[in-house]
PDB file of C-alpha atoms in Angstrom:
ATOM      1  CA  MET A  12     -65.670 -95.302 -54.349  1.00 55.00           C
ATOM      2  CA  THR A  13     -65.467 -92.971 -51.786  1.00 61.00           C
ATOM      3  CA  SER A  14     -62.999 -90.297 -52.215  1.00 75.00           C
ATOM      4  CA  LYS A  15     -61.474 -90.754 -48.758  1.00 84.00           C
ATOM      5  CA  THR A  16     -58.206 -93.035 -48.244  1.00 89.00           C
ATOM      6  CA  VAL A  17     -57.594 -95.346 -45.484  1.00 96.00           C
ATOM      7  CA  LEU A  18     -54.158 -96.630 -44.392  1.00 96.00           C
ATOM      8  CA  LEU A  19     -53.826 -99.997 -42.673  1.00 96.00           C
ATOM      9  CA  LEU A  20     -50.898 -99.738 -40.266  1.00 95.00           C
ATOM     10  CA  LYS A  21     -50.384-103.460 -39.371  1.00 91.00           C
ATOM     11  CA  ALA A  22     -48.114-106.622 -39.470  1.00 83.00           C
ATOM     12  CA  ALA A  23     -47.955-107.882 -43.033  1.00 73.00           C
ATOM     13  CA  ASP A  24     -50.180-111.086 -43.704  1.00 66.00           C
ATOM     14  CA  ASP A  25     -48.681-113.854 -44.700  1.00 59.00           C
ATOM     15  CA  SER A  26     -51.505-115.078 -47.115  1.00 58.00           C
ATOM     16  CA  SER A  27     -51.972-113.482 -50.711  1.00 61.00           C
ATOM     17  CA  SER A  28     -54.538-110.928 -49.858  1.00 76.00           C
ATOM     18  CA  ASP A  29     -54.931-108.936 -46.700  1.00 88.00           C
ATOM     19  CA  PRO A  30     -58.528-109.622 -45.396  1.00 91.00           C
ATOM     20  CA  TYR A  31     -58.964-106.085 -44.034  1.00 94.00           C
ATOM     21  CA  PHE A  32     -57.735-104.527 -47.336  1.00 94.00           C
ATOM     22  CA  GLU A  33     -60.259-106.937 -49.110  1.00 94.00           C
ATOM     23  CA  LYS A  34     -63.256-106.155 -46.971  1.00 96.00           C
ATOM     24  CA  LEU A  35     -62.619-102.137 -47.191  1.00 96.00           C
ATOM     25  CA  HIS A  36     -62.330-102.853 -51.007  1.00 94.00           C
ATOM     26  CA  GLU A  37     -65.340-104.479 -51.450  1.00 95.00           C
ATOM     27  CA  ALA A  38     -67.470-101.825 -49.586  1.00 95.00           C
ATOM     28  CA  GLY A  39     -65.687 -99.519 -52.149  1.00 93.00           C
ATOM     29  CA  ILE A  40     -63.085 -97.832 -49.818  1.00 94.00           C
ATOM     30  CA  SER A  41     -59.543 -97.340 -51.150  1.00 91.00           C
ATOM     31  CA  SER A  42     -57.044 -98.279 -48.718  1.00 94.00           C
ATOM     32  CA  THR A  43     -53.275 -99.359 -48.218  1.00 94.00           C
ATOM     33  CA  VAL A  44     -51.347-101.714 -46.130  1.00 94.00           C
ATOM     34  CA  ILE A  45     -47.781-100.732 -44.992  1.00 94.00           C
ATOM     35  CA  PRO A  46     -46.177-103.165 -42.615  1.00 92.00           C
ATOM     36  CA  THR A  47     -45.246-101.536 -39.164  1.00 91.00           C
ATOM     37  CA  LEU A  48     -43.666-104.740 -37.660  1.00 87.00           C
ATOM     38  CA  GLU A  49     -41.072-107.262 -37.930  1.00 88.00           C
ATOM     39  CA  PHE A  50     -40.903-110.238 -36.034  1.00 90.00           C
ATOM     40  CA  ILE A  51     -37.852-112.644 -34.560  1.00 93.00           C
ATOM     41  CA  PHE A  52     -39.025-115.828 -33.265  1.00 96.00           C
ATOM     42  CA  VAL A  53     -36.966-116.199 -30.020  1.00 97.00           C
ATOM     43  CA  ASN A  54     -36.903-119.116 -27.273  1.00 97.00           C
ATOM     44  CA  ASP A  55     -37.594-121.921 -29.373  1.00 96.00           C
ATOM     45  CA  GLU A  56     -35.709-124.516 -27.243  1.00 97.00           C
ATOM     46  CA  ILE A  57     -38.024-123.275 -24.174  1.00 97.00           C
ATOM     47  CA  LEU A  58     -41.024-123.255 -26.378  1.00 97.00           C
ATOM     48  CA  LYS A  59     -40.091-126.982 -27.686  1.00 97.00           C
ATOM     49  CA  ASN A  60     -39.659-128.479 -24.174  1.00 97.00           C
ATOM     50  CA  SER A  61     -43.399-127.074 -23.180  1.00 97.00           C
ATOM     51  CA  LEU A  62     -44.831-128.477 -26.487  1.00 97.00           C
ATOM     52  CA  LEU A  63     -43.249-131.700 -25.816  1.00 96.00           C
ATOM     53  CA  CYS A  64     -45.078-132.082 -22.459  1.00 96.00           C
ATOM     54  CA  PRO A  65     -48.623-131.681 -22.914  1.00 96.00           C
ATOM     55  CA  GLU A  66     -49.259-133.739 -19.895  1.00 95.00           C
ATOM     56  CA  ASN A  67     -47.951-130.956 -17.878  1.00 97.00           C
ATOM     57  CA  PHE A  68     -50.274-128.627 -18.987  1.00 96.00           C
ATOM     58  CA  SER A  69     -54.280-127.788 -18.992  1.00 94.00           C
ATOM     59  CA  GLY A  70     -54.141-126.065 -22.558  1.00 95.00           C
ATOM     60  CA  ILE A  71     -52.802-123.114 -24.624  1.00 97.00           C
ATOM     61  CA  ILE A  72     -53.781-119.595 -24.772  1.00 97.00           C
ATOM     62  CA  PHE A  73     -53.115-117.710 -28.061  1.00 96.00           C
ATOM     63  CA  THR A  74     -53.089-114.150 -28.304  1.00 93.00           C
ATOM     64  CA  SER A  75     -51.952-113.462 -31.885  1.00 91.00           C
ATOM     65  CA  PRO A  76     -51.358-114.721 -35.228  1.00 91.00           C
ATOM     66  CA  ARG A  77     -47.696-114.660 -34.481  1.00 93.00           C
ATOM     67  CA  THR A  78     -47.780-117.011 -31.581  1.00 96.00           C
ATOM     68  CA  VAL A  79     -49.810-119.503 -33.502  1.00 97.00           C
ATOM     69  CA  GLN A  80     -46.963-119.425 -35.772  1.00 95.00           C
ATOM     70  CA  ALA A  81     -44.511-119.500 -33.086  1.00 97.00           C
ATOM     71  CA  VAL A  82     -46.112-123.116 -31.812  1.00 97.00           C
ATOM     72  CA  HIS A  83     -46.324-124.395 -35.678  1.00 96.00           C
ATOM     73  CA  ARG A  84     -42.484-123.843 -36.424  1.00 95.00           C
ATOM     74  CA  ILE A  85     -42.036-126.159 -33.590  1.00 96.00           C
ATOM     75  CA  PHE A  86     -44.446-128.798 -34.662  1.00 94.00           C
ATOM     76  CA  ASP A  87     -42.682-128.362 -38.163  1.00 93.00           C
ATOM     77  CA  THR A  88     -39.725-128.897 -36.882  1.00 92.00           C
ATOM     78  CA  THR A  89     -40.409-131.321 -33.860  1.00 92.00           C
ATOM     79  CA  GLY A  90     -43.380-133.198 -34.934  1.00 86.00           C
ATOM     80  CA  PHE A  91     -44.841-133.064 -31.304  1.00 89.00           C
ATOM     81  CA  ASP A  92     -48.235-134.832 -30.592  1.00 89.00           C
ATOM     82  CA  ILE A  93     -50.728-132.575 -31.643  1.00 92.00           C
ATOM     83  CA  SER A  94     -53.135-134.798 -30.905  1.00 94.00           C
ATOM     84  CA  LYS A  95     -52.809-134.535 -27.077  1.00 94.00           C
ATOM     85  CA  TRP A  96     -53.139-130.745 -27.289  1.00 96.00           C
ATOM     86  CA  GLN A  97     -56.026-131.051 -29.153  1.00 94.00           C
ATOM     87  CA  LYS A  98     -57.995-132.585 -26.106  1.00 93.00           C
ATOM     88  CA  LYS A  99     -56.952-130.016 -23.754  1.00 93.00           C
ATOM     89  CA  MET A 100     -59.105-126.471 -23.342  1.00 93.00           C
ATOM     90  CA  ASN A 101     -57.275-124.052 -25.834  1.00 95.00           C
ATOM     91  CA  TYR A 102     -58.101-120.458 -26.273  1.00 96.00           C
ATOM     92  CA  ALA A 103     -57.702-117.833 -28.631  1.00 95.00           C
ATOM     93  CA  VAL A 104     -58.509-114.273 -28.939  1.00 91.00           C
ATOM     94  CA  GLY A 105     -60.351-113.148 -31.903  1.00 86.00           C
ATOM     95  CA  GLU A 106     -61.403-114.307 -35.116  1.00 86.00           C
ATOM     96  CA  ALA A 107     -57.836-114.234 -37.337  1.00 86.00           C
ATOM     97  CA  THR A 108     -55.804-115.923 -34.376  1.00 91.00           C
ATOM     98  CA  SER A 109     -58.785-118.678 -33.887  1.00 93.00           C
ATOM     99  CA  LYS A 110     -58.949-119.346 -37.522  1.00 92.00           C
ATOM    100  CA  LEU A 111     -55.261-119.590 -37.730  1.00 93.00           C
ATOM    101  CA  ALA A 112     -54.677-121.592 -34.965  1.00 95.00           C
ATOM    102  CA  ALA A 113     -57.686-124.558 -36.338  1.00 95.00           C
ATOM    103  CA  SER A 114     -55.907-124.142 -40.021  1.00 94.00           C
ATOM    104  CA  LEU A 115     -52.205-124.753 -38.958  1.00 95.00           C
ATOM    105  CA  LEU A 116     -52.820-127.015 -35.789  1.00 95.00           C
ATOM    106  CA  GLN A 117     -56.070-128.397 -36.253  1.00 94.00           C
ATOM    107  CA  LEU A 118     -57.078-127.211 -32.728  1.00 94.00           C
ATOM    108  CA  ASP A 119     -60.631-126.284 -31.750  1.00 90.00           C
ATOM    109  CA  LEU A 120     -60.352-123.231 -29.640  1.00 93.00           C
ATOM    110  CA  LEU A 121     -62.685-120.820 -27.423  1.00 92.00           C
ATOM    111  CA  GLY A 122     -62.636-117.307 -27.228  1.00 90.00           C
ATOM    112  CA  GLU A 123     -62.981-116.462 -30.952  1.00 89.00           C
ATOM    113  CA  GLU A 124     -65.660-113.757 -29.796  1.00 87.00           C
ATOM    114  CA  ALA A 125     -63.295-112.219 -27.517  1.00 88.00           C
ATOM    115  CA  GLY A 126     -61.919-108.805 -28.398  1.00 80.00           C
ATOM    116  CA  SER A 127     -59.435-107.961 -25.606  1.00 86.00           C
ATOM    117  CA  SER A 128     -57.485-110.024 -23.410  1.00 89.00           C
ATOM    118  CA  GLU A 129     -59.819-109.297 -20.508  1.00 91.00           C
ATOM    119  CA  GLU A 130     -62.753-110.349 -22.360  1.00 91.00           C
ATOM    120  CA  LEU A 131     -60.672-113.814 -22.927  1.00 92.00           C
ATOM    121  CA  CYS A 132     -59.987-114.255 -19.384  1.00 92.00           C
ATOM    122  CA  LYS A 133     -63.673-113.833 -18.998  1.00 92.00           C
ATOM    123  CA  VAL A 134     -64.177-116.512 -21.269  1.00 91.00           C
ATOM    124  CA  ILE A 135     -61.487-118.880 -19.853  1.00 92.00           C
ATOM    125  CA  SER A 136     -62.430-118.344 -16.012  1.00 88.00           C
ATOM    126  CA  SER A 137     -66.143-119.333 -16.859  1.00 86.00           C
ATOM    127  CA  SER A 138     -65.471-122.405 -19.048  1.00 82.00           C
ATOM    128  CA  VAL A 139     -63.441-123.957 -16.502  1.00 74.00           C
ATOM    129  CA  ASP A 140     -63.362-125.435 -12.828  1.00 68.00           C
ATOM    130  CA  CYS A 141     -60.324-123.618 -11.201  1.00 63.00           C
ATOM    131  CA  ASP A 142     -60.025-126.512  -8.716  1.00 66.00           C
ATOM    132  CA  LYS A 143     -59.888-129.155 -11.513  1.00 72.00           C
ATOM    133  CA  PHE A 144     -57.255-127.349 -13.666  1.00 75.00           C
ATOM    134  CA  VAL A 145     -54.211-127.928 -11.465  1.00 83.00           C
ATOM    135  CA  GLU A 146     -51.793-127.878 -14.045  1.00 92.00           C
ATOM    136  CA  PRO A 147     -50.866-124.816 -15.864  1.00 95.00           C
ATOM    137  CA  PHE A 148     -51.849-123.102 -19.202  1.00 96.00           C
ATOM    138  CA  LEU A 149     -49.130-122.156 -21.526  1.00 98.00           C
ATOM    139  CA  PHE A 150     -49.293-118.816 -22.874  1.00 98.00           C
ATOM    140  CA  PRO A 151     -46.649-118.280 -25.582  1.00 97.00           C
ATOM    141  CA  CYS A 152     -46.660-114.258 -26.187  1.00 96.00           C
ATOM    142  CA  SER A 153     -44.247-111.525 -27.273  1.00 93.00           C
ATOM    143  CA  GLN A 154     -41.680-109.557 -25.185  1.00 91.00           C
ATOM    144  CA  LYS A 155     -44.048-106.821 -25.344  1.00 84.00           C
ATOM    145  CA  SER A 156     -46.771-108.733 -23.479  1.00 83.00           C
ATOM    146  CA  ASN A 157     -48.482-106.286 -20.725  1.00 79.00           C
ATOM    147  CA  ASP A 158     -49.150-109.131 -18.344  1.00 86.00           C
ATOM    148  CA  THR A 159     -52.859-108.716 -18.133  1.00 90.00           C
ATOM    149  CA  ILE A 160     -54.125-112.286 -18.956  1.00 93.00           C
ATOM    150  CA  LEU A 161     -51.005-113.661 -16.483  1.00 93.00           C
ATOM    151  CA  LYS A 162     -52.184-111.094 -14.003  1.00 94.00           C
ATOM    152  CA  ILE A 163     -56.428-111.886 -14.378  1.00 94.00           C
ATOM    153  CA  LEU A 164     -55.912-115.568 -14.347  1.00 93.00           C
ATOM    154  CA  THR A 165     -53.319-116.203 -11.606  1.00 92.00           C
ATOM    155  CA  GLU A 166     -55.663-113.901  -9.504  1.00 92.00           C
ATOM    156  CA  SER A 167     -58.890-116.372 -10.586  1.00 88.00           C
ATOM    157  CA  GLY A 168     -56.764-119.362  -9.156  1.00 88.00           C
ATOM    158  CA  LEU A 169     -55.321-120.388 -12.517  1.00 91.00           C
ATOM    159  CA  GLN A 170     -51.846-120.981 -13.063  1.00 93.00           C
ATOM    160  CA  VAL A 171     -49.860-119.861 -16.649  1.00 95.00           C
ATOM    161  CA  LYS A 172     -46.644-120.207 -18.016  1.00 97.00           C
ATOM    162  CA  LYS A 173     -45.421-117.430 -19.961  1.00 97.00           C
ATOM    163  CA  VAL A 174     -43.221-118.189 -22.678  1.00 98.00           C
ATOM    164  CA  ILE A 175     -41.899-115.322 -24.992  1.00 97.00           C
ATOM    165  CA  CYS A 176     -41.464-116.713 -28.094  1.00 97.00           C
ATOM    166  CA  TYR A 177     -41.120-113.656 -30.559  1.00 96.00           C
ATOM    167  CA  LYS A 178     -39.717-110.107 -30.396  1.00 94.00           C
ATOM    168  CA  THR A 179     -41.235-107.147 -32.422  1.00 88.00           C
ATOM    169  CA  GLU A 180     -39.198-104.744 -34.023  1.00 88.00           C
ATOM    170  CA  SER A 181     -40.045-101.527 -36.697  1.00 88.00           C
ATOM    171  CA  ASN A 182     -40.434-102.571 -39.876  1.00 90.00           C
ATOM    172  CA  SER A 183     -37.271-101.079 -41.844  1.00 89.00           C
ATOM    173  CA  HIS A 184     -38.990-100.087 -44.563  1.00 91.00           C
ATOM    174  CA  MET A 185     -41.720 -98.452 -43.017  1.00 90.00           C
ATOM    175  CA  LYS A 186     -40.604 -94.739 -43.084  1.00 88.00           C
ATOM    176  CA  GLU A 187     -39.548 -95.282 -46.895  1.00 91.00           C
ATOM    177  CA  ASN A 188     -43.185 -96.743 -47.563  1.00 92.00           C
ATOM    178  CA  LEU A 189     -44.997 -93.830 -46.091  1.00 89.00           C
ATOM    179  CA  GLU A 190     -43.015 -91.165 -47.692  1.00 86.00           C
ATOM    180  CA  ARG A 191     -43.779 -93.076 -51.184  1.00 90.00           C
ATOM    181  CA  LEU A 192     -47.573 -93.344 -50.115  1.00 89.00           C
ATOM    182  CA  ILE A 193     -47.803 -89.384 -49.408  1.00 84.00           C
ATOM    183  CA  ALA A 194     -45.868 -88.471 -52.588  1.00 84.00           C
ATOM    184  CA  GLU A 195     -48.310 -90.698 -54.823  1.00 88.00           C
ATOM    185  CA  LYS A 196     -51.560 -90.474 -53.355  1.00 86.00           C
ATOM    186  CA  GLY A 197     -51.215 -87.812 -50.573  1.00 83.00           C
ATOM    187  CA  ILE A 198     -51.928 -88.130 -46.765  1.00 84.00           C
ATOM    188  CA  PRO A 199     -54.539 -90.608 -45.803  1.00 90.00           C
ATOM    189  CA  ASP A 200     -57.564 -89.453 -43.989  1.00 92.00           C
ATOM    190  CA  ILE A 201     -58.010 -92.320 -42.064  1.00 96.00           C
ATOM    191  CA  ILE A 202     -55.322 -94.632 -40.173  1.00 96.00           C
ATOM    192  CA  VAL A 203     -56.260 -98.023 -38.797  1.00 98.00           C
ATOM    193  CA  PHE A 204     -53.704 -99.132 -36.171  1.00 97.00           C
ATOM    194  CA  PHE A 205     -53.808-102.599 -35.300  1.00 94.00           C
ATOM    195  CA  SER A 206     -51.181-103.275 -32.366  1.00 90.00           C
ATOM    196  CA  PRO A 207     -49.591-100.766 -29.683  1.00 91.00           C
ATOM    197  CA  SER A 208     -46.334-101.845 -31.411  1.00 88.00           C
ATOM    198  CA  GLY A 209     -47.677-100.462 -34.498  1.00 91.00           C
ATOM    199  CA  VAL A 210     -48.359 -97.040 -32.958  1.00 94.00           C
ATOM    200  CA  GLU A 211     -44.937 -97.080 -31.285  1.00 90.00           C
ATOM    201  CA  PHE A 212     -42.950 -97.524 -34.124  1.00 88.00           C
ATOM    202  CA  SER A 213     -45.031 -95.233 -36.452  1.00 89.00           C
ATOM    203  CA  SER A 214     -46.403 -92.297 -34.472  1.00 88.00           C
ATOM    204  CA  LYS A 215     -43.008 -90.530 -34.258  1.00 82.00           C
ATOM    205  CA  ILE A 216     -42.475 -90.394 -38.331  1.00 81.00           C
ATOM    206  CA  ILE A 217     -46.385 -89.229 -38.383  1.00 81.00           C
ATOM    207  CA  ASN A 218     -46.082 -86.649 -35.966  1.00 74.00           C
ATOM    208  CA  GLU A 219     -42.727 -85.037 -36.420  1.00 68.00           C
ATOM    209  CA  SER A 220     -41.972 -86.134 -40.051  1.00 60.00           C
ATOM    210  CA  LEU A 221     -44.564 -86.603 -42.418  1.00 59.00           C
ATOM    211  CA  TRP A 222     -47.829 -84.756 -41.540  1.00 60.00           C
ATOM    212  CA  LYS A 223     -47.421 -81.684 -39.671  1.00 63.00           C
ATOM    213  CA  THR A 224     -49.926 -80.171 -41.466  1.00 69.00           C
ATOM    214  CA  LYS A 225     -52.782 -82.451 -41.367  1.00 74.00           C
ATOM    215  CA  GLN A 226     -53.720 -85.147 -38.717  1.00 83.00           C
ATOM    216  CA  PRO A 227     -55.651 -87.879 -40.106  1.00 91.00           C
ATOM    217  CA  GLN A 228     -58.069 -89.728 -38.004  1.00 95.00           C
ATOM    218  CA  CYS A 229     -57.160 -92.761 -36.182  1.00 97.00           C
ATOM    219  CA  ILE A 230     -59.036 -96.024 -35.613  1.00 98.00           C
ATOM    220  CA  ALA A 231     -57.767 -98.723 -32.867  1.00 98.00           C
ATOM    221  CA  ILE A 232     -58.316-102.390 -33.377  1.00 95.00           C
ATOM    222  CA  GLY A 233     -58.504-102.865 -29.413  1.00 91.00           C
ATOM    223  CA  PRO A 234     -58.654-101.212 -25.954  1.00 90.00           C
ATOM    224  CA  THR A 235     -54.414-101.602 -25.668  1.00 89.00           C
ATOM    225  CA  THR A 236     -54.143-100.172 -29.245  1.00 94.00           C
ATOM    226  CA  GLU A 237     -56.610 -97.423 -27.958  1.00 96.00           C
ATOM    227  CA  GLN A 238     -54.363 -96.366 -25.031  1.00 95.00           C
ATOM    228  CA  ALA A 239     -51.291 -96.189 -27.187  1.00 95.00           C
ATOM    229  CA  ILE A 240     -52.626 -94.166 -29.534  1.00 96.00           C
ATOM    230  CA  LYS A 241     -53.793 -92.007 -26.629  1.00 96.00           C
ATOM    231  CA  LYS A 242     -50.477 -91.924 -25.505  1.00 94.00           C
ATOM    232  CA  ALA A 243     -48.984 -91.000 -28.919  1.00 92.00           C
ATOM    233  CA  ASN A 244     -51.162 -87.777 -28.509  1.00 90.00           C
ATOM    234  CA  MET A 245     -52.811 -88.744 -31.896  1.00 91.00           C
ATOM    235  CA  ASN A 246     -56.346 -88.005 -33.207  1.00 92.00           C
ATOM    236  CA  LEU A 247     -58.132 -91.209 -32.007  1.00 96.00           C
ATOM    237  CA  CYS A 248     -61.886 -91.046 -33.301  1.00 97.00           C
ATOM    238  CA  LYS A 249     -62.825 -94.712 -33.026  1.00 97.00           C
ATOM    239  CA  VAL A 250     -62.030 -98.350 -31.664  1.00 97.00           C
ATOM    240  CA  ALA A 251     -63.225-101.213 -33.312  1.00 96.00           C
ATOM    241  CA  LYS A 252     -65.680-103.251 -31.421  1.00 92.00           C
ATOM    242  CA  LYS A 253     -63.973-106.528 -32.382  1.00 88.00           C
ATOM    243  CA  PRO A 254     -60.636-107.276 -33.826  1.00 88.00           C
ATOM    244  CA  ASN A 255     -61.937-108.448 -37.231  1.00 90.00           C
ATOM    245  CA  PRO A 256     -62.619-106.853 -40.950  1.00 94.00           C
ATOM    246  CA  ASP A 257     -66.293-106.422 -40.494  1.00 95.00           C
ATOM    247  CA  SER A 258     -65.858-104.499 -37.456  1.00 95.00           C
ATOM    248  CA  VAL A 259     -62.840-102.286 -38.906  1.00 97.00           C
ATOM    249  CA  LEU A 260     -65.017-101.991 -41.650  1.00 97.00           C
ATOM    250  CA  GLU A 261     -67.740-100.557 -39.395  1.00 98.00           C
ATOM    251  CA  ALA A 262     -65.323 -98.165 -37.578  1.00 98.00           C
ATOM    252  CA  VAL A 263     -64.106 -96.751 -40.739  1.00 97.00           C
ATOM    253  CA  LYS A 264     -67.532 -95.993 -42.346  1.00 96.00           C
ATOM    254  CA  SER A 265     -68.564 -94.076 -39.223  1.00 96.00           C
ATOM    255  CA  LEU A 266     -65.761 -91.855 -40.302  1.00 96.00           C
ATOM    256  CA  LEU A 267     -66.865 -91.334 -43.864  1.00 90.00           C
TER     257      LEU A 267
END
């Protein structure tokens, strides 16, 4: 096992094991997962009213596992007819979001290969006839959504209904967990960031409180997280090609 240590700063996975941790472990790389975010679901009524009227939409666009969970929460409480949504054109960014939507909602989705919102928009634009899709796509998202999808698709002639379905907040135990990690294992050599919010909430702690004498090498899960790391003046060294465990492993290996 390599002597270098890796810190994964990401939202907590709801499953018993984290796929990124497992992938690194299989490759003989020691890593630690520290949750950076806490999620609060909001606007349930607005989302519910949309989901109960599939005839008013061309499909759903998911950009994170949390948006899938928001829709699934409504399904659990209302039992809306998922079969009508299954006949729509539905999309998701990346492997993790696609798999979760397939598992929880039994949806067939396009876009798994897309590594960013921009790439997903290309998939959507190339797979639909804008003249035929007169109804908007339902776009559940966080309050920190940068409107990339809304802007690009609208410019392409497609309609999008944006519904903010969750908010992100800093994990209340993050600073405590980071301090414990350093005390027990020392400063990590590599940090992998999984979201712009994760960078925002942890960078001040990392830069000002904990690691004044050593700047770890940073990896971004994608282009928006890359920009957040640069903005935080951290040591960006690599961007994963895709938001999946294999690509993160490849990025980590390149820094060992």
